[in-house]
Amino acid sequence: MVKTEAKGNGSFEEKRRFDRLDKSFSMRFKVLSPDLLPVGELDRVGRVCDIGAGGLRFTTVGTLNKNEQLLILLEFSGWKVDGEEWIPTGNQADHGKLKVLGRVMWCGEVDSADHEQEVGICFVGRIF
């Protein structure tokens, strides 16, 4: 979760535990709830803004709420997965797929023009 503190000179100190990589790519996800089990198809899409070891920030059309649980599918071009190891191939045709569980930590206001919302996710698990 991002926390900032104002210092005396008006600047802010970053409280993030993991560095983030500015990276833009598509993702698919589904909001999890007990009445939707088994999960089925990932029916929503988003656009990753940045990603790190602890979570990611993305935009999506529609509304999400704080503390909702998401099943997220991330695909990384130029990588492949061998067991639990990620191997960079440099070949854009290779797509390493990563399924993770995430919890919504914060949600921005929904933009009235395009109905897009910015969302912060904390990773809580990986699905193999």
mmCIF file of N, CA and C in Angstrom:
data_model
loop_
_atom_site.group_PDB
_atom_site.id
_atom_site.type_symbol
_atom_site.label_atom_id
_atom_site.label_comp_id
_atom_site.label_asym_id
_atom_site.label_seq_id
_atom_site.Cartn_x
_atom_site.Cartn_y
_atom_site.Cartn_z
ATOM 1 N N MET A 1 0.846 -1.171 0.000
ATOM 2 C CA MET A 1 0.000 0.000 0.000
ATOM 3 C C MET A 1 0.887 1.227 0.000
ATOM 4 N N VAL A 2 0.504 2.242 -0.723
ATOM 5 C CA VAL A 2 1.272 3.471 -0.783
ATOM 6 C C VAL A 2 0.860 4.362 0.368
ATOM 7 N N LYS A 3 1.819 4.790 1.138
ATOM 8 C CA LYS A 3 1.580 5.760 2.195
ATOM 9 C C LYS A 3 2.593 6.872 2.014
ATOM 10 N N THR A 4 2.146 8.095 2.115
ATOM 11 C CA THR A 4 3.069 9.215 2.037
ATOM 12 C C THR A 4 2.894 10.076 3.270
ATOM 13 N N GLU A 5 3.962 10.730 3.645
ATOM 14 C CA GLU A 5 3.937 11.622 4.788
ATOM 15 C C GLU A 5 4.463 12.966 4.360
ATOM 16 N N ALA A 6 3.764 14.024 4.732
ATOM 17 C CA ALA A 6 4.246 15.360 4.414
ATOM 18 C C ALA A 6 5.405 15.703 5.336
ATOM 19 N N LYS A 7 6.458 16.250 4.740
ATOM 20 C CA LYS A 7 7.583 16.741 5.518
ATOM 21 C C LYS A 7 7.427 18.247 5.665
ATOM 22 N N GLY A 8 8.246 18.826 6.486
ATOM 23 C CA GLY A 8 8.178 20.258 6.743
ATOM 24 C C GLY A 8 8.312 21.119 5.504
ATOM 25 N N ASN A 9 9.045 20.674 4.506
ATOM 26 C CA ASN A 9 9.247 21.482 3.306
ATOM 27 C C ASN A 9 8.187 21.223 2.233
ATOM 28 N N GLY A 10 7.141 20.491 2.553
ATOM 29 C CA GLY A 10 6.059 20.236 1.609
ATOM 30 C C GLY A 10 6.278 19.034 0.714
ATOM 31 N N SER A 11 7.420 18.352 0.840
ATOM 32 C CA SER A 11 7.660 17.159 0.029
ATOM 33 C C SER A 11 7.061 15.942 0.721
ATOM 34 N N PHE A 12 7.014 14.824 -0.005
ATOM 35 C CA PHE A 12 6.431 13.610 0.538
ATOM 36 C C PHE A 12 7.459 12.494 0.569
ATOM 37 N N GLU A 13 7.357 11.641 1.582
ATOM 38 C CA GLU A 13 8.244 10.489 1.721
ATOM 39 C C GLU A 13 7.468 9.234 1.353
ATOM 40 N N GLU A 14 8.026 8.439 0.464
ATOM 41 C CA GLU A 14 7.400 7.191 0.009
ATOM 42 C C GLU A 14 7.506 6.129 1.098
ATOM 43 N N LYS A 15 6.412 5.422 1.363
ATOM 44 C CA LYS A 15 6.387 4.378 2.390
ATOM 45 C C LYS A 15 6.200 2.988 1.787
ATOM 46 N N ARG A 16 6.284 2.865 0.463
ATOM 47 C CA ARG A 16 6.089 1.587 -0.212
ATOM 48 C C ARG A 16 7.197 0.611 0.186
ATOM 49 N N ARG A 17 6.849 -0.665 0.417
ATOM 50 C CA ARG A 17 7.835 -1.680 0.797
ATOM 51 C C ARG A 17 8.584 -2.249 -0.398
ATOM 52 N N PHE A 18 7.980 -2.224 -1.575
ATOM 53 C CA PHE A 18 8.599 -2.781 -2.780
ATOM 54 C C PHE A 18 8.646 -1.711 -3.863
ATOM 55 N N ASP A 19 9.737 -1.696 -4.616
ATOM 56 C CA ASP A 19 9.828 -0.793 -5.757
ATOM 57 C C ASP A 19 8.823 -1.205 -6.817
ATOM 58 N N ARG A 20 8.393 -0.240 -7.610
ATOM 59 C CA ARG A 20 7.469 -0.501 -8.703
ATOM 60 C C ARG A 20 8.149 -0.213 -10.027
ATOM 61 N N LEU A 21 7.767 -0.964 -11.035
ATOM 62 C CA LEU A 21 8.251 -0.795 -12.395
ATOM 63 C C LEU A 21 7.114 -0.200 -13.219
ATOM 64 N N ASP A 22 7.358 0.974 -13.818
ATOM 65 C CA ASP A 22 6.355 1.560 -14.704
ATOM 66 C C ASP A 22 6.244 0.685 -15.940
ATOM 67 N N LYS A 23 5.102 0.064 -16.110
ATOM 68 C CA LYS A 23 4.907 -0.872 -17.211
ATOM 69 C C LYS A 23 3.438 -0.834 -17.581
ATOM 70 N N SER A 24 3.136 -0.742 -18.856
ATOM 71 C CA SER A 24 1.752 -0.686 -19.305
ATOM 72 C C SER A 24 1.436 -1.917 -20.147
ATOM 73 N N PHE A 25 0.473 -2.723 -19.685
ATOM 74 C CA PHE A 25 0.013 -3.881 -20.445
ATOM 75 C C PHE A 25 -1.373 -4.280 -19.962
ATOM 76 N N SER A 26 -2.084 -5.030 -20.794
ATOM 77 C CA SER A 26 -3.448 -5.449 -20.469
ATOM 78 C C SER A 26 -3.443 -6.589 -19.466
ATOM 79 N N MET A 27 -4.531 -6.687 -18.712
ATOM 80 C CA MET A 27 -4.723 -7.777 -17.760
ATOM 81 C C MET A 27 -6.193 -8.160 -17.785
ATOM 82 N N ARG A 28 -6.494 -9.364 -17.293
ATOM 83 C CA ARG A 28 -7.872 -9.812 -17.120
ATOM 84 C C ARG A 28 -8.069 -10.150 -15.652
ATOM 85 N N PHE A 29 -9.301 -9.962 -15.158
ATOM 86 C CA PHE A 29 -9.561 -10.271 -13.753
ATOM 87 C C PHE A 29 -11.035 -10.554 -13.522
ATOM 88 N N LYS A 30 -11.315 -11.064 -12.341
ATOM 89 C CA LYS A 30 -12.681 -11.325 -11.897
ATOM 90 C C LYS A 30 -12.757 -10.993 -10.419
ATOM 91 N N VAL A 31 -13.832 -10.333 -10.019
ATOM 92 C CA VAL A 31 -14.094 -10.080 -8.604
ATOM 93 C C VAL A 31 -14.606 -11.380 -8.007
ATOM 94 N N LEU A 32 -13.996 -11.816 -6.906
ATOM 95 C CA LEU A 32 -14.384 -13.075 -6.271
ATOM 96 C C LEU A 32 -15.437 -12.836 -5.199
ATOM 97 N N SER A 33 -16.406 -13.731 -5.155
ATOM 98 C CA SER A 33 -17.394 -13.730 -4.082
ATOM 99 C C SER A 33 -17.869 -15.164 -3.901
ATOM 100 N N PRO A 34 -18.288 -15.540 -2.693
ATOM 101 C CA PRO A 34 -18.664 -16.932 -2.423
ATOM 102 C C PRO A 34 -19.745 -17.472 -3.353
ATOM 103 N N ASP A 35 -20.678 -16.621 -3.791
ATOM 104 C CA ASP A 35 -21.749 -17.115 -4.655
ATOM 105 C C ASP A 35 -21.308 -17.288 -6.112
ATOM 106 N N LEU A 36 -20.062 -16.921 -6.445
ATOM 107 C CA LEU A 36 -19.552 -17.083 -7.808
ATOM 108 C C LEU A 36 -18.585 -18.250 -7.941
ATOM 109 N N LEU A 37 -18.488 -19.089 -6.917
ATOM 110 C CA LEU A 37 -17.574 -20.225 -6.991
ATOM 111 C C LEU A 37 -18.292 -21.413 -7.620
ATOM 112 N N PRO A 38 -17.694 -22.154 -8.529
ATOM 113 C CA PRO A 38 -16.340 -21.971 -9.042
ATOM 114 C C PRO A 38 -16.231 -20.685 -9.856
ATOM 115 N N VAL A 39 -15.006 -20.237 -10.047
ATOM 116 C CA VAL A 39 -14.740 -18.911 -10.590
ATOM 117 C C VAL A 39 -15.230 -18.729 -12.018
ATOM 118 N N GLY A 40 -14.932 -19.644 -12.905
ATOM 119 C CA GLY A 40 -15.327 -19.479 -14.302
ATOM 120 C C GLY A 40 -14.406 -18.523 -15.035
ATOM 121 N N GLU A 41 -14.951 -17.875 -16.050
ATOM 122 C CA GLU A 41 -14.163 -17.014 -16.933
ATOM 123 C C GLU A 41 -13.832 -15.669 -16.284
ATOM 124 N N LEU A 42 -12.631 -15.168 -16.556
ATOM 125 C CA LEU A 42 -12.246 -13.836 -16.089
ATOM 126 C C LEU A 42 -12.932 -12.827 -17.005
ATOM 127 N N ASP A 43 -13.925 -12.124 -16.471
ATOM 128 C CA ASP A 43 -14.825 -11.344 -17.312
ATOM 129 C C ASP A 43 -14.536 -9.853 -17.385
ATOM 130 N N ARG A 44 -13.509 -9.379 -16.705
ATOM 131 C CA ARG A 44 -13.198 -7.947 -16.726
ATOM 132 C C ARG A 44 -11.773 -7.734 -17.205
ATOM 133 N N VAL A 45 -11.515 -6.554 -17.742
ATOM 134 C CA VAL A 45 -10.181 -6.219 -18.231
ATOM 135 C C VAL A 45 -9.711 -4.934 -17.568
ATOM 136 N N GLY A 46 -8.400 -4.773 -17.535
ATOM 137 C CA GLY A 46 -7.799 -3.568 -16.996
ATOM 138 C C GLY A 46 -6.495 -3.291 -17.712
ATOM 139 N N ARG A 47 -5.893 -2.170 -17.387
ATOM 140 C CA ARG A 47 -4.603 -1.783 -17.965
ATOM 141 C C ARG A 47 -3.654 -1.500 -16.817
ATOM 142 N N VAL A 48 -2.597 -2.329 -16.696
ATOM 143 C CA VAL A 48 -1.605 -2.154 -15.634
ATOM 144 C C VAL A 48 -0.850 -0.854 -15.871
ATOM 145 N N CYS A 49 -0.677 -0.069 -14.809
ATOM 146 C CA CYS A 49 0.100 1.182 -14.863
ATOM 147 C C CYS A 49 1.507 0.947 -14.336
ATOM 148 N N ASP A 50 1.600 0.244 -13.211
ATOM 149 C CA ASP A 50 2.894 -0.140 -12.659
ATOM 150 C C ASP A 50 2.715 -1.391 -11.814
ATOM 151 N N ILE A 51 3.832 -2.100 -11.614
ATOM 152 C CA ILE A 51 3.778 -3.394 -10.937
ATOM 153 C C ILE A 51 5.044 -3.583 -10.119
ATOM 154 N N GLY A 52 4.916 -4.257 -8.981
ATOM 155 C CA GLY A 52 6.051 -4.581 -8.132
ATOM 156 C C GLY A 52 5.818 -5.916 -7.456
ATOM 157 N N ALA A 53 6.737 -6.308 -6.599
ATOM 158 C CA ALA A 53 6.639 -7.597 -5.919
ATOM 159 C C ALA A 53 5.421 -7.675 -4.998
ATOM 160 N N GLY A 54 4.955 -6.545 -4.489
ATOM 161 C CA GLY A 54 3.857 -6.555 -3.534
ATOM 162 C C GLY A 54 2.489 -6.261 -4.104
ATOM 163 N N GLY A 55 2.427 -5.782 -5.351
ATOM 164 C CA GLY A 55 1.130 -5.450 -5.908
ATOM 165 C C GLY A 55 1.240 -4.710 -7.219
ATOM 166 N N LEU A 56 0.120 -4.130 -7.622
ATOM 167 C CA LEU A 56 0.102 -3.376 -8.870
ATOM 168 C C LEU A 56 -0.948 -2.283 -8.803
ATOM 169 N N ARG A 57 -0.818 -1.343 -9.735
ATOM 170 C CA ARG A 57 -1.801 -0.277 -9.921
ATOM 171 C C ARG A 57 -2.322 -0.417 -11.343
ATOM 172 N N PHE A 58 -3.647 -0.337 -11.503
ATOM 173 C CA PHE A 58 -4.225 -0.479 -12.833
ATOM 174 C C PHE A 58 -5.461 0.394 -12.976
ATOM 175 N N THR A 59 -5.903 0.547 -14.212
ATOM 176 C CA THR A 59 -7.147 1.249 -14.492
ATOM 177 C C THR A 59 -8.129 0.257 -15.105
ATOM 178 N N THR A 60 -9.403 0.486 -14.854
ATOM 179 C CA THR A 60 -10.452 -0.364 -15.406
ATOM 180 C C THR A 60 -11.730 0.447 -15.550
ATOM 181 N N VAL A 61 -12.585 0.034 -16.449
ATOM 182 C CA VAL A 61 -13.887 0.668 -16.608
ATOM 183 C C VAL A 61 -14.827 0.027 -15.599
ATOM 184 N N GLY A 62 -15.578 0.838 -14.895
ATOM 185 C CA GLY A 62 -16.488 0.326 -13.883
ATOM 186 C C GLY A 62 -15.957 0.600 -12.489
ATOM 187 N N THR A 63 -16.643 0.065 -11.502
ATOM 188 C CA THR A 63 -16.324 0.359 -10.110
ATOM 189 C C THR A 63 -15.865 -0.882 -9.369
ATOM 190 N N LEU A 64 -14.791 -0.732 -8.603
ATOM 191 C CA LEU A 64 -14.356 -1.739 -7.641
ATOM 192 C C LEU A 64 -14.385 -1.092 -6.267
ATOM 193 N N ASN A 65 -14.422 -1.913 -5.229
ATOM 194 C CA ASN A 65 -14.491 -1.409 -3.864
ATOM 195 C C ASN A 65 -13.318 -1.908 -3.041
ATOM 196 N N LYS A 66 -12.904 -1.102 -2.085
ATOM 197 C CA LYS A 66 -11.811 -1.466 -1.196
ATOM 198 C C LYS A 66 -12.112 -2.805 -0.526
ATOM 199 N N ASN A 67 -11.079 -3.640 -0.396
ATOM 200 C CA ASN A 67 -11.107 -4.964 0.240
ATOM 201 C C ASN A 67 -11.737 -6.063 -0.611
ATOM 202 N N GLU A 68 -12.194 -5.759 -1.822
ATOM 203 C CA GLU A 68 -12.672 -6.834 -2.691
ATOM 204 C C GLU A 68 -11.492 -7.717 -3.082
ATOM 205 N N GLN A 69 -11.764 -9.011 -3.239
ATOM 206 C CA GLN A 69 -10.748 -9.977 -3.654
ATOM 207 C C GLN A 69 -10.866 -10.177 -5.163
ATOM 208 N N LEU A 70 -9.709 -10.205 -5.850
ATOM 209 C CA LEU A 70 -9.693 -10.379 -7.296
ATOM 210 C C LEU A 70 -8.827 -11.567 -7.673
ATOM 211 N N LEU A 71 -9.245 -12.286 -8.687
ATOM 212 C CA LEU A 71 -8.398 -13.264 -9.354
ATOM 213 C C LEU A 71 -7.885 -12.558 -10.601
ATOM 214 N N ILE A 72 -6.562 -12.490 -10.763
ATOM 215 C CA ILE A 72 -5.947 -11.693 -11.821
ATOM 216 C C ILE A 72 -5.062 -12.582 -12.682
ATOM 217 N N LEU A 73 -5.162 -12.417 -13.996
ATOM 218 C CA LEU A 73 -4.280 -13.098 -14.938
ATOM 219 C C LEU A 73 -3.386 -12.052 -15.591
ATOM 220 N N LEU A 74 -2.077 -12.218 -15.413
ATOM 221 C CA LEU A 74 -1.082 -11.334 -16.020
ATOM 222 C C LEU A 74 -0.296 -12.136 -17.039
ATOM 223 N N GLU A 75 -0.071 -11.557 -18.207
ATOM 224 C CA GLU A 75 0.726 -12.210 -19.249
ATOM 225 C C GLU A 75 1.915 -11.320 -19.573
ATOM 226 N N PHE A 76 3.112 -11.920 -19.567
ATOM 227 C CA PHE A 76 4.345 -11.184 -19.801
ATOM 228 C C PHE A 76 4.986 -11.663 -21.098
ATOM 229 N N SER A 77 5.007 -10.795 -22.109
ATOM 230 C CA SER A 77 5.637 -11.121 -23.393
ATOM 231 C C SER A 77 7.143 -11.213 -23.216
ATOM 232 N N GLY A 78 7.746 -12.171 -23.926
ATOM 233 C CA GLY A 78 9.196 -12.328 -23.868
ATOM 234 C C GLY A 78 9.683 -13.133 -22.677
ATOM 235 N N TRP A 79 8.767 -13.812 -21.999
ATOM 236 C CA TRP A 79 9.107 -14.657 -20.849
ATOM 237 C C TRP A 79 8.396 -15.995 -21.000
ATOM 238 N N LYS A 80 8.961 -17.026 -20.386
ATOM 239 C CA LYS A 80 8.256 -18.298 -20.281
ATOM 240 C C LYS A 80 8.459 -18.833 -18.867
ATOM 241 N N VAL A 81 7.540 -19.690 -18.472
ATOM 242 C CA VAL A 81 7.581 -20.268 -17.135
ATOM 243 C C VAL A 81 8.005 -21.723 -17.251
ATOM 244 N N ASP A 82 8.988 -22.106 -16.442
ATOM 245 C CA ASP A 82 9.466 -23.484 -16.380
ATOM 246 C C ASP A 82 9.352 -23.912 -14.925
ATOM 247 N N GLY A 83 8.244 -24.597 -14.590
ATOM 248 C CA GLY A 83 7.976 -24.942 -13.194
ATOM 249 C C GLY A 83 7.662 -23.672 -12.418
ATOM 250 N N GLU A 84 8.497 -23.341 -11.439
ATOM 251 C CA GLU A 84 8.319 -22.106 -10.681
ATOM 252 C C GLU A 84 9.314 -21.035 -11.111
ATOM 253 N N GLU A 85 10.092 -21.321 -12.141
ATOM 254 C CA GLU A 85 11.134 -20.392 -12.585
ATOM 255 C C GLU A 85 10.680 -19.606 -13.815
ATOM 256 N N TRP A 86 10.936 -18.304 -13.807
ATOM 257 C CA TRP A 86 10.643 -17.431 -14.940
ATOM 258 C C TRP A 86 11.920 -17.232 -15.731
ATOM 259 N N ILE A 87 11.831 -17.461 -17.046
ATOM 260 C CA ILE A 87 13.008 -17.385 -17.908
ATOM 261 C C ILE A 87 12.769 -16.329 -18.987
ATOM 262 N N PRO A 88 13.644 -15.300 -19.058
ATOM 263 C CA PRO A 88 13.501 -14.318 -20.134
ATOM 264 C C PRO A 88 13.977 -14.922 -21.449
ATOM 265 N N THR A 89 13.122 -14.864 -22.480
ATOM 266 C CA THR A 89 13.482 -15.446 -23.774
ATOM 267 C C THR A 89 13.821 -14.376 -24.806
ATOM 268 N N GLY A 90 13.313 -13.171 -24.606
ATOM 269 C CA GLY A 90 13.498 -12.120 -25.591
ATOM 270 C C GLY A 90 12.597 -12.274 -26.802
ATOM 271 N N ASN A 91 11.864 -13.368 -26.878
ATOM 272 C CA ASN A 91 10.958 -13.639 -27.987
ATOM 273 C C ASN A 91 9.556 -13.150 -27.609
ATOM 274 N N GLN A 92 9.064 -12.133 -28.299
ATOM 275 C CA GLN A 92 7.759 -11.555 -27.972
ATOM 276 C C GLN A 92 6.602 -12.528 -28.193
ATOM 277 N N ALA A 93 6.857 -13.621 -28.913
ATOM 278 C CA ALA A 93 5.815 -14.636 -29.110
ATOM 279 C C ALA A 93 5.613 -15.484 -27.853
ATOM 280 N N ASP A 94 6.614 -15.516 -26.973
ATOM 281 C CA ASP A 94 6.489 -16.246 -25.705
ATOM 282 C C ASP A 94 5.686 -15.400 -24.721
ATOM 283 N N HIS A 95 4.763 -16.059 -24.007
ATOM 284 C CA HIS A 95 3.933 -15.352 -23.031
ATOM 285 C C HIS A 95 3.897 -16.138 -21.731
ATOM 286 N N GLY A 96 4.608 -15.653 -20.725
ATOM 287 C CA GLY A 96 4.523 -16.254 -19.402
ATOM 288 C C GLY A 96 3.245 -15.780 -18.729
ATOM 289 N N LYS A 97 2.450 -16.709 -18.220
ATOM 290 C CA LYS A 97 1.177 -16.366 -17.580
ATOM 291 C C LYS A 97 1.293 -16.551 -16.076
ATOM 292 N N LEU A 98 0.775 -15.573 -15.339
ATOM 293 C CA LEU A 98 0.816 -15.589 -13.886
ATOM 294 C C LEU A 98 -0.583 -15.301 -13.364
ATOM 295 N N LYS A 99 -1.138 -16.247 -12.576
ATOM 296 C CA LYS A 99 -2.432 -16.036 -11.927
ATOM 297 C C LYS A 99 -2.174 -15.725 -10.467
ATOM 298 N N VAL A 100 -2.736 -14.602 -10.018
ATOM 299 C CA VAL A 100 -2.544 -14.185 -8.636
ATOM 300 C C VAL A 100 -3.879 -13.809 -8.010
ATOM 301 N N LEU A 101 -3.914 -13.884 -6.695
ATOM 302 C CA LEU A 101 -5.027 -13.348 -5.927
ATOM 303 C C LEU A 101 -4.588 -11.996 -5.401
ATOM 304 N N GLY A 102 -5.486 -11.037 -5.471
ATOM 305 C CA GLY A 102 -5.164 -9.705 -4.989
ATOM 306 C C GLY A 102 -6.316 -9.126 -4.200
ATOM 307 N N ARG A 103 -5.976 -8.169 -3.349
ATOM 308 C CA ARG A 103 -6.996 -7.462 -2.563
ATOM 309 C C ARG A 103 -6.937 -5.990 -2.930
ATOM 310 N N VAL A 104 -8.085 -5.397 -3.155
ATOM 311 C CA VAL A 104 -8.154 -3.974 -3.477
ATOM 312 C C VAL A 104 -7.805 -3.182 -2.220
ATOM 313 N N MET A 105 -6.722 -2.400 -2.309
ATOM 314 C CA MET A 105 -6.261 -1.599 -1.178
ATOM 315 C C MET A 105 -6.798 -0.171 -1.230
ATOM 316 N N TRP A 106 -6.953 0.345 -2.432
ATOM 317 C CA TRP A 106 -7.510 1.687 -2.601
ATOM 318 C C TRP A 106 -8.121 1.807 -3.992
ATOM 319 N N CYS A 107 -9.075 2.720 -4.106
ATOM 320 C CA CYS A 107 -9.747 2.981 -5.381
ATOM 321 C C CYS A 107 -9.830 4.483 -5.576
ATOM 322 N N GLY A 108 -9.495 4.930 -6.772
ATOM 323 C CA GLY A 108 -9.667 6.336 -7.106
ATOM 324 C C GLY A 108 -11.117 6.612 -7.471
ATOM 325 N N GLU A 109 -11.413 7.878 -7.625
ATOM 326 C CA GLU A 109 -12.748 8.267 -8.071
ATOM 327 C C GLU A 109 -12.976 7.770 -9.497
ATOM 328 N N VAL A 110 -14.193 7.392 -9.801
ATOM 329 C CA VAL A 110 -14.536 6.990 -11.162
ATOM 330 C C VAL A 110 -14.620 8.250 -12.013
ATOM 331 N N ASP A 111 -13.867 8.276 -13.117
ATOM 332 C CA ASP A 111 -13.873 9.411 -14.036
ATOM 333 C C ASP A 111 -15.219 9.456 -14.751
ATOM 334 N N SER A 112 -15.907 10.578 -14.659
ATOM 335 C CA SER A 112 -17.257 10.669 -15.222
ATOM 336 C C SER A 112 -17.272 10.613 -16.745
ATOM 337 N N ALA A 113 -16.180 11.011 -17.396
ATOM 338 C CA ALA A 113 -16.156 11.022 -18.863
ATOM 339 C C ALA A 113 -16.057 9.615 -19.445
ATOM 340 N N ASP A 114 -15.118 8.819 -18.949
ATOM 341 C CA ASP A 114 -14.922 7.481 -19.528
ATOM 342 C C ASP A 114 -15.233 6.348 -18.551
ATOM 343 N N HIS A 115 -15.742 6.665 -17.377
ATOM 344 C CA HIS A 115 -16.130 5.686 -16.351
ATOM 345 C C HIS A 115 -14.955 4.805 -15.925
ATOM 346 N N GLU A 116 -13.740 5.338 -16.014
ATOM 347 C CA GLU A 116 -12.538 4.582 -15.676
ATOM 348 C C GLU A 116 -12.116 4.888 -14.239
ATOM 349 N N GLN A 117 -11.659 3.855 -13.542
ATOM 350 C CA GLN A 117 -11.234 3.975 -12.152
ATOM 351 C C GLN A 117 -9.805 3.465 -12.017
ATOM 352 N N GLU A 118 -9.001 4.154 -11.204
ATOM 353 C CA GLU A 118 -7.648 3.694 -10.902
ATOM 354 C C GLU A 118 -7.703 2.919 -9.590
ATOM 355 N N VAL A 119 -7.008 1.769 -9.549
ATOM 356 C CA VAL A 119 -7.125 0.844 -8.421
ATOM 357 C C VAL A 119 -5.740 0.362 -8.000
ATOM 358 N N GLY A 120 -5.522 0.242 -6.690
ATOM 359 C CA GLY A 120 -4.287 -0.319 -6.150
ATOM 360 C C GLY A 120 -4.555 -1.687 -5.555
ATOM 361 N N ILE A 121 -3.735 -2.661 -5.925
ATOM 362 C CA ILE A 121 -3.906 -4.056 -5.503
ATOM 363 C C ILE A 121 -2.699 -4.509 -4.695
ATOM 364 N N CYS A 122 -2.944 -5.249 -3.628
ATOM 365 C CA CYS A 122 -1.899 -5.940 -2.867
ATOM 366 C C CYS A 122 -2.011 -7.424 -3.207
ATOM 367 N N PHE A 123 -0.907 -8.032 -3.643
ATOM 368 C CA PHE A 123 -0.927 -9.465 -3.927
ATOM 369 C C PHE A 123 -1.050 -10.238 -2.620
ATOM 370 N N VAL A 124 -1.940 -11.242 -2.603
ATOM 371 C CA VAL A 124 -2.107 -12.072 -1.412
ATOM 372 C C VAL A 124 -1.822 -13.543 -1.680
ATOM 373 N N GLY A 125 -1.612 -13.918 -2.936
ATOM 374 C CA GLY A 125 -1.292 -15.308 -3.239
ATOM 375 C C GLY A 125 -1.141 -15.537 -4.727
ATOM 376 N N ARG A 126 -0.566 -16.686 -5.050
ATOM 377 C CA ARG A 126 -0.379 -17.091 -6.442
ATOM 378 C C ARG A 126 -1.107 -18.408 -6.652
ATOM 379 N N ILE A 127 -1.691 -18.580 -7.830
ATOM 380 C CA ILE A 127 -2.381 -19.819 -8.172
ATOM 381 C C ILE A 127 -1.550 -20.553 -9.206
ATOM 382 N N PHE A 128 -1.220 -21.808 -8.914
ATOM 383 C CA PHE A 128 -0.386 -22.607 -9.823
ATOM 384 C C PHE A 128 -1.251 -23.460 -10.714
#
